[in-house]
Coordinates of C-alpha atoms in Angstrom, one line a residue:
M406 CA 100.3 100.1 84.7
K407 CA 101.1 103.8 85.1
T408 CA 98.1 104.3 87.3
R409 CA 99.0 101.3 89.4
A410 CA 102.5 102.5 89.8
I411 CA 101.5 106.0 90.8
T412 CA 98.9 104.7 93.3
G413 CA 101.5 102.3 94.7
V414 CA 104.1 105.0 95.3
F415 CA 101.5 107.3 96.9
F416 CA 100.2 104.4 99.1
V417 CA 103.7 103.5 100.3
A418 CA 104.5 107.2 101.0
V419 CA 101.4 107.7 103.1
M420 CA 102.0 104.4 105.0
L421 CA 105.6 105.4 105.8
G422 CA 104.5 108.9 106.7
S423 CA 101.9 107.6 109.2
V424 CA 104.5 105.6 111.0
L425 CA 107.3 108.2 111.0
L426 CA 105.2 111.3 111.9
G427 CA 104.7 110.1 115.5
D428 CA 102.1 108.5 117.8
Y429 CA 99.1 110.8 117.1
A430 CA 99.4 110.5 113.3
F431 CA 100.0 106.8 113.6
T432 CA 96.9 106.3 115.8
F433 CA 94.6 108.5 113.7
F434 CA 95.7 107.0 110.4
F435 CA 95.1 103.4 111.4
L436 CA 91.8 104.3 113.0
L437 CA 90.7 105.8 109.7
L438 CA 92.1 102.9 107.8
S439 CA 90.3 100.3 109.9
L440 CA 87.0 102.1 109.6
L441 CA 87.4 102.5 105.8
S442 CA 88.3 98.8 105.5
L443 CA 85.2 97.9 107.6
D444 CA 83.0 100.0 105.4
E445 CA 84.5 98.3 102.4
F446 CA 83.8 94.9 103.9
Y447 CA 80.2 95.7 104.4
R448 CA 79.8 97.0 100.9
L449 CA 81.5 93.9 99.6
V450 CA 79.3 91.4 101.3
R451 CA 76.0 93.3 100.8
T452 CA 73.6 91.6 98.4
G453 CA 69.9 91.5 97.8
S454 CA 69.4 89.0 100.6
V455 CA 72.3 90.0 103.0
K456 CA 72.4 93.4 104.5
P457 CA 74.9 93.9 107.4
Q458 CA 74.2 96.6 109.9
R459 CA 76.7 99.1 108.4
Q460 CA 76.2 102.1 110.8
L461 CA 76.0 100.0 114.0
G462 CA 78.9 97.8 112.8
I463 CA 81.1 100.9 112.3
A464 CA 80.2 102.2 115.7
L465 CA 81.1 98.8 117.1
G466 CA 84.4 98.9 115.3
L467 CA 85.1 102.3 116.9
L468 CA 84.3 100.8 120.3
V469 CA 86.8 98.0 119.7
Y470 CA 89.6 100.1 118.3
L471 CA 89.6 103.1 120.6
P472 CA 89.8 101.4 124.0
V473 CA 92.6 99.1 122.8
A474 CA 94.4 102.0 121.1
F475 CA 94.2 104.3 124.2
H476 CA 95.3 101.4 126.5
F477 CA 98.6 101.1 124.7
F478 CA 98.8 104.8 123.6
R479 CA 98.0 106.5 127.0
G480 CA 97.8 103.6 129.5
T481 CA 94.0 103.8 130.0
P482 CA 92.5 100.7 131.5
L483 CA 91.1 98.1 129.2
D484 CA 87.8 98.2 131.3
F485 CA 86.5 100.6 128.6
L486 CA 86.5 97.7 126.2
L487 CA 83.6 96.2 128.1
V488 CA 81.3 98.7 126.3
V489 CA 81.6 96.3 123.3
V490 CA 79.4 93.8 125.1
P491 CA 76.2 95.9 125.1
A492 CA 77.0 97.2 121.6
A493 CA 77.3 93.6 120.3
V494 CA 74.0 92.7 122.0
L495 CA 72.4 95.7 120.3
V496 CA 73.3 94.2 116.9
F497 CA 71.0 91.3 117.8
I498 CA 68.2 93.5 119.1
A499 CA 68.4 95.8 116.1
E500 CA 68.0 92.9 113.7
L501 CA 64.7 92.0 115.4
Y502 CA 63.2 95.2 114.0
R503 CA 64.7 95.0 110.5
K504 CA 62.4 92.3 109.1
H505 CA 65.0 90.9 106.6
E506 CA 64.8 87.3 105.3
N507 CA 68.3 86.3 106.6
P508 CA 68.7 88.0 110.0
F509 CA 71.5 85.8 111.2
H510 CA 73.4 86.3 108.0
N511 CA 73.2 90.0 108.7
I512 CA 74.2 89.6 112.3
G513 CA 77.1 87.3 111.3
Y514 CA 78.5 89.6 108.6
T515 CA 78.1 92.6 110.9
L516 CA 80.2 91.0 113.7
L517 CA 82.6 89.3 111.2
G518 CA 83.4 92.6 109.7
V519 CA 84.7 94.0 113.0
I520 CA 86.8 90.8 113.5
F521 CA 88.1 90.7 110.0
A522 CA 88.7 94.4 109.3
V523 CA 89.2 96.2 112.7
L524 CA 90.9 93.8 115.0
P525 CA 94.0 93.3 112.8
F526 CA 94.6 97.0 112.6
S527 CA 94.1 97.3 116.4
F528 CA 96.8 94.7 116.9
F529 CA 99.1 96.3 114.4
H530 CA 98.7 99.7 116.1
A531 CA 99.5 98.1 119.5
L532 CA 102.8 96.8 118.1
A533 CA 104.3 100.3 118.2
F534 CA 103.7 100.6 121.9
L535 CA 104.8 97.2 123.1
P536 CA 108.3 98.5 124.2
G537 CA 106.5 100.8 126.7
D538 CA 106.4 104.0 124.6
Y539 CA 106.0 104.8 120.9
R540 CA 108.6 103.1 118.8
F541 CA 108.1 103.2 115.0
H542 CA 110.7 100.5 114.5
L543 CA 108.3 97.5 115.1
P544 CA 105.5 98.5 112.7
L545 CA 108.0 99.8 110.2
G546 CA 109.9 96.5 110.3
F547 CA 106.6 94.6 110.0
M548 CA 105.6 96.5 106.9
L549 CA 109.1 96.2 105.3
M550 CA 109.1 92.4 105.9
L551 CA 105.5 92.1 104.6
W552 CA 106.3 94.0 101.4
A553 CA 109.4 92.0 101.0
S554 CA 107.5 88.8 101.3
D555 CA 104.9 89.9 98.7
T556 CA 107.6 91.1 96.3
G557 CA 109.7 88.0 96.7
A558 CA 106.7 85.7 96.3
Y559 CA 105.7 87.6 93.1
L560 CA 109.2 87.5 91.5
F561 CA 110.1 84.0 92.5
G562 CA 106.6 82.8 91.4
M563 CA 106.9 84.5 88.0
K564 CA 110.4 83.0 87.5
F565 CA 110.2 79.5 89.0
G566 CA 106.5 79.0 89.9
K567 CA 105.2 75.6 88.8
T568 CA 103.6 73.9 91.8
R569 CA 100.3 75.5 92.8
L570 CA 100.0 76.5 96.4
F571 CA 96.2 76.6 96.8
E572 CA 94.7 76.7 93.3
R573 CA 91.1 76.5 94.5
H574 CA 91.4 80.0 96.1
S575 CA 94.4 81.6 94.3
P576 CA 95.4 79.9 91.0
K577 CA 98.5 82.1 90.5
K578 CA 100.2 81.4 93.8
S579 CA 102.9 78.7 93.9
W580 CA 105.0 77.0 96.5
E581 CA 108.1 78.3 94.8
G582 CA 106.8 81.9 95.2
F583 CA 105.9 81.1 98.8
V584 CA 109.4 80.0 99.6
G585 CA 110.9 82.9 97.7
G586 CA 108.7 85.3 99.8
M587 CA 109.9 83.7 103.0
L588 CA 113.5 84.0 102.0
T589 CA 113.2 87.6 100.9
S590 CA 111.4 88.6 104.1
F591 CA 114.0 86.8 106.2
L592 CA 116.9 88.6 104.4
V593 CA 115.1 91.9 105.1
S594 CA 114.9 91.0 108.8
V595 CA 118.6 90.4 108.9
V596 CA 119.2 94.0 107.5
I597 CA 116.7 95.4 110.0
S598 CA 118.4 93.7 112.9
Y599 CA 121.5 95.8 112.2
F600 CA 119.7 99.1 112.6
Y601 CA 117.0 98.4 115.3
S602 CA 117.9 96.7 118.6
E603 CA 114.5 96.2 120.1
L604 CA 114.8 92.6 119.0
S605 CA 117.7 90.3 118.4
A606 CA 118.5 89.0 114.9
V607 CA 116.9 85.7 115.8
E608 CA 113.7 87.4 117.0
W609 CA 113.5 89.6 113.9
G610 CA 114.0 86.4 111.8
V611 CA 111.2 84.5 113.6
M612 CA 109.0 87.6 113.1
S613 CA 109.7 87.5 109.4
L614 CA 108.7 83.9 109.1
I615 CA 105.5 84.5 110.9
I616 CA 104.7 87.4 108.6
A617 CA 105.6 85.5 105.4
T618 CA 103.6 82.5 106.4
T619 CA 100.5 84.1 107.9
G620 CA 100.6 86.9 105.4
T621 CA 100.2 84.4 102.6
L622 CA 97.3 82.7 104.5
G623 CA 95.6 86.1 105.0
D624 CA 95.9 86.7 101.3
L625 CA 94.3 83.3 100.6
A626 CA 91.6 84.0 103.2
E627 CA 90.7 87.3 101.5
S628 CA 90.7 85.6 98.1
M629 CA 88.4 82.9 99.5
L630 CA 86.0 85.6 100.6
K631 CA 86.0 87.3 97.2
R632 CA 85.5 84.0 95.3
S633 CA 82.6 83.1 97.6
L634 CA 81.0 86.4 96.7
G635 CA 81.9 86.2 93.0
V636 CA 84.0 89.5 92.9
K637 CA 87.5 90.3 91.6
D638 CA 88.4 93.2 93.9
S639 CA 87.3 94.1 97.4
G640 CA 86.7 97.7 96.3
S641 CA 87.9 100.5 94.0
L642 CA 89.4 103.0 96.4
L643 CA 93.0 102.4 95.2
P644 CA 93.1 102.8 91.3
G645 CA 94.9 99.9 89.8
H646 CA 95.1 98.0 93.1
G647 CA 91.5 97.4 94.0
G648 CA 90.4 98.0 97.6
L649 CA 92.0 98.4 101.0
L650 CA 91.4 94.8 101.9
D651 CA 93.2 93.8 98.7
R652 CA 96.2 95.8 99.8
F653 CA 96.2 94.7 103.5
D654 CA 95.2 91.1 103.1
G655 CA 98.6 90.0 104.3
L656 CA 98.2 92.0 107.5
L657 CA 94.8 90.5 108.5
L658 CA 96.1 87.3 110.0
S659 CA 99.8 88.2 110.5
A660 CA 99.4 91.3 112.7
P661 CA 97.5 89.5 115.6
L662 CA 99.9 86.6 115.6
V663 CA 103.0 88.9 115.5
F664 CA 101.5 90.9 118.4
V665 CA 101.1 87.8 120.5
Y666 CA 104.6 86.7 119.6
L667 CA 106.2 90.0 120.5
Y668 CA 104.0 90.5 123.6
F669 CA 105.7 87.5 125.3
I670 CA 109.1 88.8 124.2
L671 CA 108.8 92.4 125.1
A672 CA 106.2 92.5 127.9
R673 CA 107.9 90.0 130.1

């Protein structure tokens, strides 16, 4: 428990620091985080019969993250993202020469890793630049509401949880915890709306509901992945907490949807 607490405090401090230290620190940190998560994904799914193309996949992840990041960070055209097309084709070509028994499993996991572990962080990074320049309020608010949802779901689930939410993939989650997480996240959104004016109180509230709902679904999706592979944790990088994907499972589905929601509000 002590190790878990120390890791948790350090993790939160690093996350907050990456957001508050400015656009360069924020961009670099989430680039590193996305590539470490992608590498963790490849190590997680690698078995005797399935071997994703780790090095090529990481290169492909870079070619996805960097054009999107620099488009929002420095206004460079998204045309550079087209380099992903030949890189993705190269994944298929490379598999022709590997002589493995499950080539399309390897291709599928290589490409899925980029979608599952890099794209969500790209969308999260882009949140900070939606107002037109770097504003840490949006990613900070996102993280606070996500953490509030996780904490509320845990506390309400422990106290009142009786009705299983999705027992097949996560036997400990309950509907009572889910509702508690939504309520806690919404209350945090109300507090945030008093300090940050990029969004109205209603818009912050809607954002909190998206985060609480899809954050829970992202958690379930990551649990489904681990159960299908017969593992408990996605990795061991964070002592007492498991891997990066275990800590960011709530972001995997919520960040892209929150970005789409805010894009139509702020980029109009």
